[in-house]
Coordinates of C-alpha atoms in Angstrom, one line a residue:
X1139 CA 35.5 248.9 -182.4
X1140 CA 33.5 245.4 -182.0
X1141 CA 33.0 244.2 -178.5
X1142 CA 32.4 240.5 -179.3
X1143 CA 33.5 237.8 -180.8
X1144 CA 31.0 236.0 -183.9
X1145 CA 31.5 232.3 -183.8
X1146 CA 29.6 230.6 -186.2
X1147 CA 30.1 226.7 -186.5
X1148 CA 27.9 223.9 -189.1
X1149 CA 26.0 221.8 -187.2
X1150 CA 26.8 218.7 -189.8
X1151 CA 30.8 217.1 -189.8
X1152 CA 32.4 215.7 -186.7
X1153 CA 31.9 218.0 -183.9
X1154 CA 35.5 217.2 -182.3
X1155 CA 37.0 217.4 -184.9
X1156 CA 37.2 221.1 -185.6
X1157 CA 38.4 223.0 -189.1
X1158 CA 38.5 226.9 -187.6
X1159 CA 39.3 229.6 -189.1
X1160 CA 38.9 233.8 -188.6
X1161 CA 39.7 237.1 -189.3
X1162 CA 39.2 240.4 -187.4
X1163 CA 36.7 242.6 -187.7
X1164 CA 37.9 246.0 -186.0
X1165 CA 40.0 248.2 -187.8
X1166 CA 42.3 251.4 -186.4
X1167 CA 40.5 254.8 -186.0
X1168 CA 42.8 256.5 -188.4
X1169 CA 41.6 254.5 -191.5
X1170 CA 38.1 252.4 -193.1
X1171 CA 40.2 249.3 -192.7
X1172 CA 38.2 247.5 -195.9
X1173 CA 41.8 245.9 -196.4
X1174 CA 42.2 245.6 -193.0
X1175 CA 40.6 243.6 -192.3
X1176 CA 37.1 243.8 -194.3
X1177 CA 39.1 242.2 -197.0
X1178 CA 39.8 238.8 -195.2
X1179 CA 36.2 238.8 -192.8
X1180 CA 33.9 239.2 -196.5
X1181 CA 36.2 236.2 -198.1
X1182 CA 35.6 234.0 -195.0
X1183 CA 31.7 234.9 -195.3
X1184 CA 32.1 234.0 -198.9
X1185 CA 33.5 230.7 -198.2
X1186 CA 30.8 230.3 -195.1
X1187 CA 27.6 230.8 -197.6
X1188 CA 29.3 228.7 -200.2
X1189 CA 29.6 225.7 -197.6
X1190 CA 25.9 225.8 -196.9
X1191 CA 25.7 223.9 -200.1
X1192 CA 27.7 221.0 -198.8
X1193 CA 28.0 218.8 -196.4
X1194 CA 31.2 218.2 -194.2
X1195 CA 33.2 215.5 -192.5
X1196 CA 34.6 217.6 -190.6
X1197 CA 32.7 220.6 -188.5
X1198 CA 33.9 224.2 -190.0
X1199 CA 34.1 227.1 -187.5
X1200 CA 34.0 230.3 -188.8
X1201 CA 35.4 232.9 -186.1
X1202 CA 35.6 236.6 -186.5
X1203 CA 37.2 238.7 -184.1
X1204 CA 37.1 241.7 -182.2
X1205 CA 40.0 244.3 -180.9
X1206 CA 42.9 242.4 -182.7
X1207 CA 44.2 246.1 -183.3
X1208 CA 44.3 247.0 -179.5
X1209 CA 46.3 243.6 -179.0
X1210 CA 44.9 240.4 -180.5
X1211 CA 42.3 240.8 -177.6
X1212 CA 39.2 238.7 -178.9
X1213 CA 40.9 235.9 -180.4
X1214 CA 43.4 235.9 -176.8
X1215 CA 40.5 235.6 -174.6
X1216 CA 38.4 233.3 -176.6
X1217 CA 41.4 231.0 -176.7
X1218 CA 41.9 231.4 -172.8
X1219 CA 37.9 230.4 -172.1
X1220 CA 38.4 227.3 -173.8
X1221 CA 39.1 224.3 -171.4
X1222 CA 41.7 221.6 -172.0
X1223 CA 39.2 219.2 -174.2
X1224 CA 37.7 222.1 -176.4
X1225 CA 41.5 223.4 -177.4
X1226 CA 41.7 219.2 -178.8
X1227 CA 38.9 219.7 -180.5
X1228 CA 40.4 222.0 -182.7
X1229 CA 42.3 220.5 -185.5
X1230 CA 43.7 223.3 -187.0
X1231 CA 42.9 227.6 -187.3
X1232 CA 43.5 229.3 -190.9
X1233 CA 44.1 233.1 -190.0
X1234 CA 43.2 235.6 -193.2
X1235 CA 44.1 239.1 -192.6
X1236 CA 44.6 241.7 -195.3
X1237 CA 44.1 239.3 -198.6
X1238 CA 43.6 242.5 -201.2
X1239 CA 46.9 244.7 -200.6
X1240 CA 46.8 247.2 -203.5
X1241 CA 50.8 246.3 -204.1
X1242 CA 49.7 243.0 -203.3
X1243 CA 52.4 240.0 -202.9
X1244 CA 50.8 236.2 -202.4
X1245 CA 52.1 235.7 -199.0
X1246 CA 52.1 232.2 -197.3
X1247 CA 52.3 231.8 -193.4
X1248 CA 56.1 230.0 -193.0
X1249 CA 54.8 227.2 -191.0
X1250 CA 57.6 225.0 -191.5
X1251 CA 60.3 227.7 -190.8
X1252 CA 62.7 227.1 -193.7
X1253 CA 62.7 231.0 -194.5
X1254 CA 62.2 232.7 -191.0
X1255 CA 63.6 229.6 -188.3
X1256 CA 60.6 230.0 -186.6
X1257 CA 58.8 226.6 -186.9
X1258 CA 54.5 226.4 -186.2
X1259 CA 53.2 223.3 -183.7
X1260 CA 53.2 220.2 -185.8
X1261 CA 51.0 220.6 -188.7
X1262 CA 51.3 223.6 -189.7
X1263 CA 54.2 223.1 -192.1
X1264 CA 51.9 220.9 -193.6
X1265 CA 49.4 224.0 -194.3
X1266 CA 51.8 225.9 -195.4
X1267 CA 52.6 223.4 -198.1
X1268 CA 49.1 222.7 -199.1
X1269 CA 48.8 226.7 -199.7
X1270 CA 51.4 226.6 -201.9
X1271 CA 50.7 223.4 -204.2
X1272 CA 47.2 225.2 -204.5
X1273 CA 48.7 228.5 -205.7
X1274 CA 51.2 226.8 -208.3
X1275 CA 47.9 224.5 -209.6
X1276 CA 46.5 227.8 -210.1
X1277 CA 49.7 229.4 -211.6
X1278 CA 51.5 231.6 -208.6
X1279 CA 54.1 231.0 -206.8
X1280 CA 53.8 232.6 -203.3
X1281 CA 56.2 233.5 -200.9
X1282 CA 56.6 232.8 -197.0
X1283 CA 55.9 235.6 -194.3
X1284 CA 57.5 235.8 -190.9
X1285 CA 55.6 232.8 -188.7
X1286 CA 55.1 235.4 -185.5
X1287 CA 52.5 235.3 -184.1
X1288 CA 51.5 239.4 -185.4
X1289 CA 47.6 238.7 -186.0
X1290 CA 45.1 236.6 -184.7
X1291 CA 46.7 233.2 -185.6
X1292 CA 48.9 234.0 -182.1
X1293 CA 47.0 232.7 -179.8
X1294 CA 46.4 229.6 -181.5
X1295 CA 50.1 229.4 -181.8
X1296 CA 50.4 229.2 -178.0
X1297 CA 48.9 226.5 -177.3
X1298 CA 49.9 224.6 -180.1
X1299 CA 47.6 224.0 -182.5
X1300 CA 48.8 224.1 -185.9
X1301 CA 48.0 227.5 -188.1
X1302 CA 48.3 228.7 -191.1
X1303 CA 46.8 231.3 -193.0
X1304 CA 47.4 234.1 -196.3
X1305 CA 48.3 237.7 -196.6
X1306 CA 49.1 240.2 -199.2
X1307 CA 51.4 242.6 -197.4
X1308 CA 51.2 245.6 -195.1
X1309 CA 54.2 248.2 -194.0
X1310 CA 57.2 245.6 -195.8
X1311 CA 58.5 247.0 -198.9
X1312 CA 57.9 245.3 -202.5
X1313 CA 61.1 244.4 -203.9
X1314 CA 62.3 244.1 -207.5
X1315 CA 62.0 240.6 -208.0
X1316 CA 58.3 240.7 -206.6
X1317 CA 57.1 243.3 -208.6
X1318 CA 58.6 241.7 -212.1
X1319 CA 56.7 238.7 -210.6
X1320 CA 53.9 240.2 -209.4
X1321 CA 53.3 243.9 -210.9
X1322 CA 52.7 246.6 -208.7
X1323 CA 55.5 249.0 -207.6
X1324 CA 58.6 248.1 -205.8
X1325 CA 60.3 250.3 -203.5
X1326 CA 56.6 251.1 -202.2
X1327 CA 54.7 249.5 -199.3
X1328 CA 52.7 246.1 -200.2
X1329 CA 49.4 248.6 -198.4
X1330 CA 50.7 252.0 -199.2
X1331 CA 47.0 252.6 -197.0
X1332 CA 47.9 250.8 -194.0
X1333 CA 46.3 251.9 -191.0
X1334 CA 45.4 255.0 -192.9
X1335 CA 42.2 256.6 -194.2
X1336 CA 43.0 255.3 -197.7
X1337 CA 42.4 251.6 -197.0
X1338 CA 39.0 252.3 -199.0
X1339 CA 37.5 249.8 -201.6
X1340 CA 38.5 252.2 -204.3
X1341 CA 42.2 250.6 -203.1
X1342 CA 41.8 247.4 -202.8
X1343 CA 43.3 244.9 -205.4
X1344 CA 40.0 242.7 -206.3
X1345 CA 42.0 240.1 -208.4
X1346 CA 44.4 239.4 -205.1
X1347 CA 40.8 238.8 -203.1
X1348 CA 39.5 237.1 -205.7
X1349 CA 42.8 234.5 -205.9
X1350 CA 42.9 234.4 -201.7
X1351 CA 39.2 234.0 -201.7
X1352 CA 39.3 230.7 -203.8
X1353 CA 42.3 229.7 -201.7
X1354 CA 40.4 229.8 -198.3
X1355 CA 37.6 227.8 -200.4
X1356 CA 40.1 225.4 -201.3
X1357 CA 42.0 225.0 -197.6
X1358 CA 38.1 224.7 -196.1
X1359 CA 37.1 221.6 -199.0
X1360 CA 40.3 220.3 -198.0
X1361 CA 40.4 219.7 -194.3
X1362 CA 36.7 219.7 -194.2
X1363 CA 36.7 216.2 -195.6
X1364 CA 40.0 215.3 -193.8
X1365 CA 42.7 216.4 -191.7
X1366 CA 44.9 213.1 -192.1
X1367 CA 47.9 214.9 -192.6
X1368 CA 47.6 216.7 -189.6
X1369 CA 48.9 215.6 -186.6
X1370 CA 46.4 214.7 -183.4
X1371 CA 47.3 216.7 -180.6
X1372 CA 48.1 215.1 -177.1
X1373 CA 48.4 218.9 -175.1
X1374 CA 47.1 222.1 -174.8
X1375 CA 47.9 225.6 -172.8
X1376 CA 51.4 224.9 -173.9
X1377 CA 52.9 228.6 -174.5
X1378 CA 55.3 228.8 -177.6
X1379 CA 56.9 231.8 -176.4
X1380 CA 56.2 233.9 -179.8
X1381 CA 57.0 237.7 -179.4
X1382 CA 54.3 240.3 -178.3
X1383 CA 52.5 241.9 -181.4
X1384 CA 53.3 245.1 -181.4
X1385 CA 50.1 246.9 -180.2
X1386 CA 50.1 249.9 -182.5
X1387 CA 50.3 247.8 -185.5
X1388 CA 48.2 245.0 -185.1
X1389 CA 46.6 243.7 -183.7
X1390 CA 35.2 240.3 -174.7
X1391 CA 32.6 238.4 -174.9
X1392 CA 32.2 235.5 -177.2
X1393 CA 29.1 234.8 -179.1
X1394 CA 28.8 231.1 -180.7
X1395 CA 25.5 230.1 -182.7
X1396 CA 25.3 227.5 -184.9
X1397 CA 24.5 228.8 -187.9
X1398 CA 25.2 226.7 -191.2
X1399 CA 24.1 223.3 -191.4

């Protein structure tokens, strides 16, 4: 397991006004966990060294996590040692765990709560529907998954600042419709290797973390040159009163270095 937190931010863009966005980097003891979450932490390094090309209006912060499997416990208490003023600084957090589910399904966080009635801080319906005009530009629709609060997007949720993120699919159960859609095998779980010693490369779906990869490329381009459609917020430490993850699914010290320019 990883004891610290990485948090990586570019020195150019406007320092308070903050793009973040994360992954974890632990994984159970029972499995590799190159799904999850290697899966999501090498497509957000992907999208970091691409960005050293560019320069931002916005500052990028790249987080990765540590101990979300023993309860979401980096990203909690990195959230909890930020002050009032750093929480506004952040305009928005992007959460990718498990992007390359072998019986993969394009998953969207449900940010505006039409499917699951559980509605993110203002904003994050917004990210939800740039996600999914992305996908249909690039010919896939996606579908929305439950808005809880289960990975490391929680404890952004609790003090309101608007998430959003992808995933392919864990212990659910591919239906019919999804795999005429998508392929793969319904009736079978979306990671048929969750949190087991099969969640290898060898099982990975490379076309699904190819297609989320260039999504997280595209959601960092974005609201690196402008987060106009996302609501400023006026509060913080304001708790949402999302439901505990449940601590043998999913799930310090911080370390931040400026790293990109």
């Amino acid at each position: 397991m990883f004891r610290f937190n990485i948090i990586a931010q570019t020195k150019g863009g406007d320092q308070h006004n903050v793009v973040a966005l994360g992954g974890h980097t632990d994984s159970v003891g029972a499995g590799p966990g190159i799904n999850d979450n290697g899966s999501g932490t090498i497509g957000i390094l992907e999208v970091a060294k691409a960005l050293t090309k560019y320069s931002v209006n916005n500052a990028v912060r790249f987080c990765f996590w540590s101990a979300e499997e023993f309860g979401l416990v980096g990203s909690t208490k990195y959230v909890q040692s930020l002050s009032a003023e750093e929480l506004n600084k952040i305009a928005l957090y992007l959460n990718f765990d498990m992007i390359a589910s072998p019986n993969y399904v394009y998953f969207v966080y449900d940010g505006d709560g039409s499917a699951f009635n559980l509605t993110g801080p203002p904003g994050s319906d917004k990210i939800e529907h740039m996600f999914e005009k992305h996908f249909l530009d690039v010919g896939w629709e996606v579908k929305p998954t439950a808005f809880d609060g289960r990975s490391d997007y929680g404890p952004f949720l609790n003090v309101s600042i608007p998430c959003g993120g992808l995933f392919t699919g864990a212990e659910g159960v591919k239906t019919t419709e999804e795999a005429a859609y998508y392929g793969g095998k319904a009736g079978a779980w979306y990671d048929p290797n969750y949190h087991l010693a099969g969640d290898n490369v060898k099982n990975c779906d490379l076309g699904a973390w190819i297609t989320n990869t260039k999504a997280i490329a595209h959601a960092v381009a974005t609201y690196a040159r402008s987060t106009t459609t996302i609501p400023k917020r006026t509060h913080s430490k304001v708790k949402r009163g999302l439901p505990k993850a449940k601590p043998h699914l999913r799930h310090s010290h911080c370390g931040h270095q400026d790293l990109l320019e």
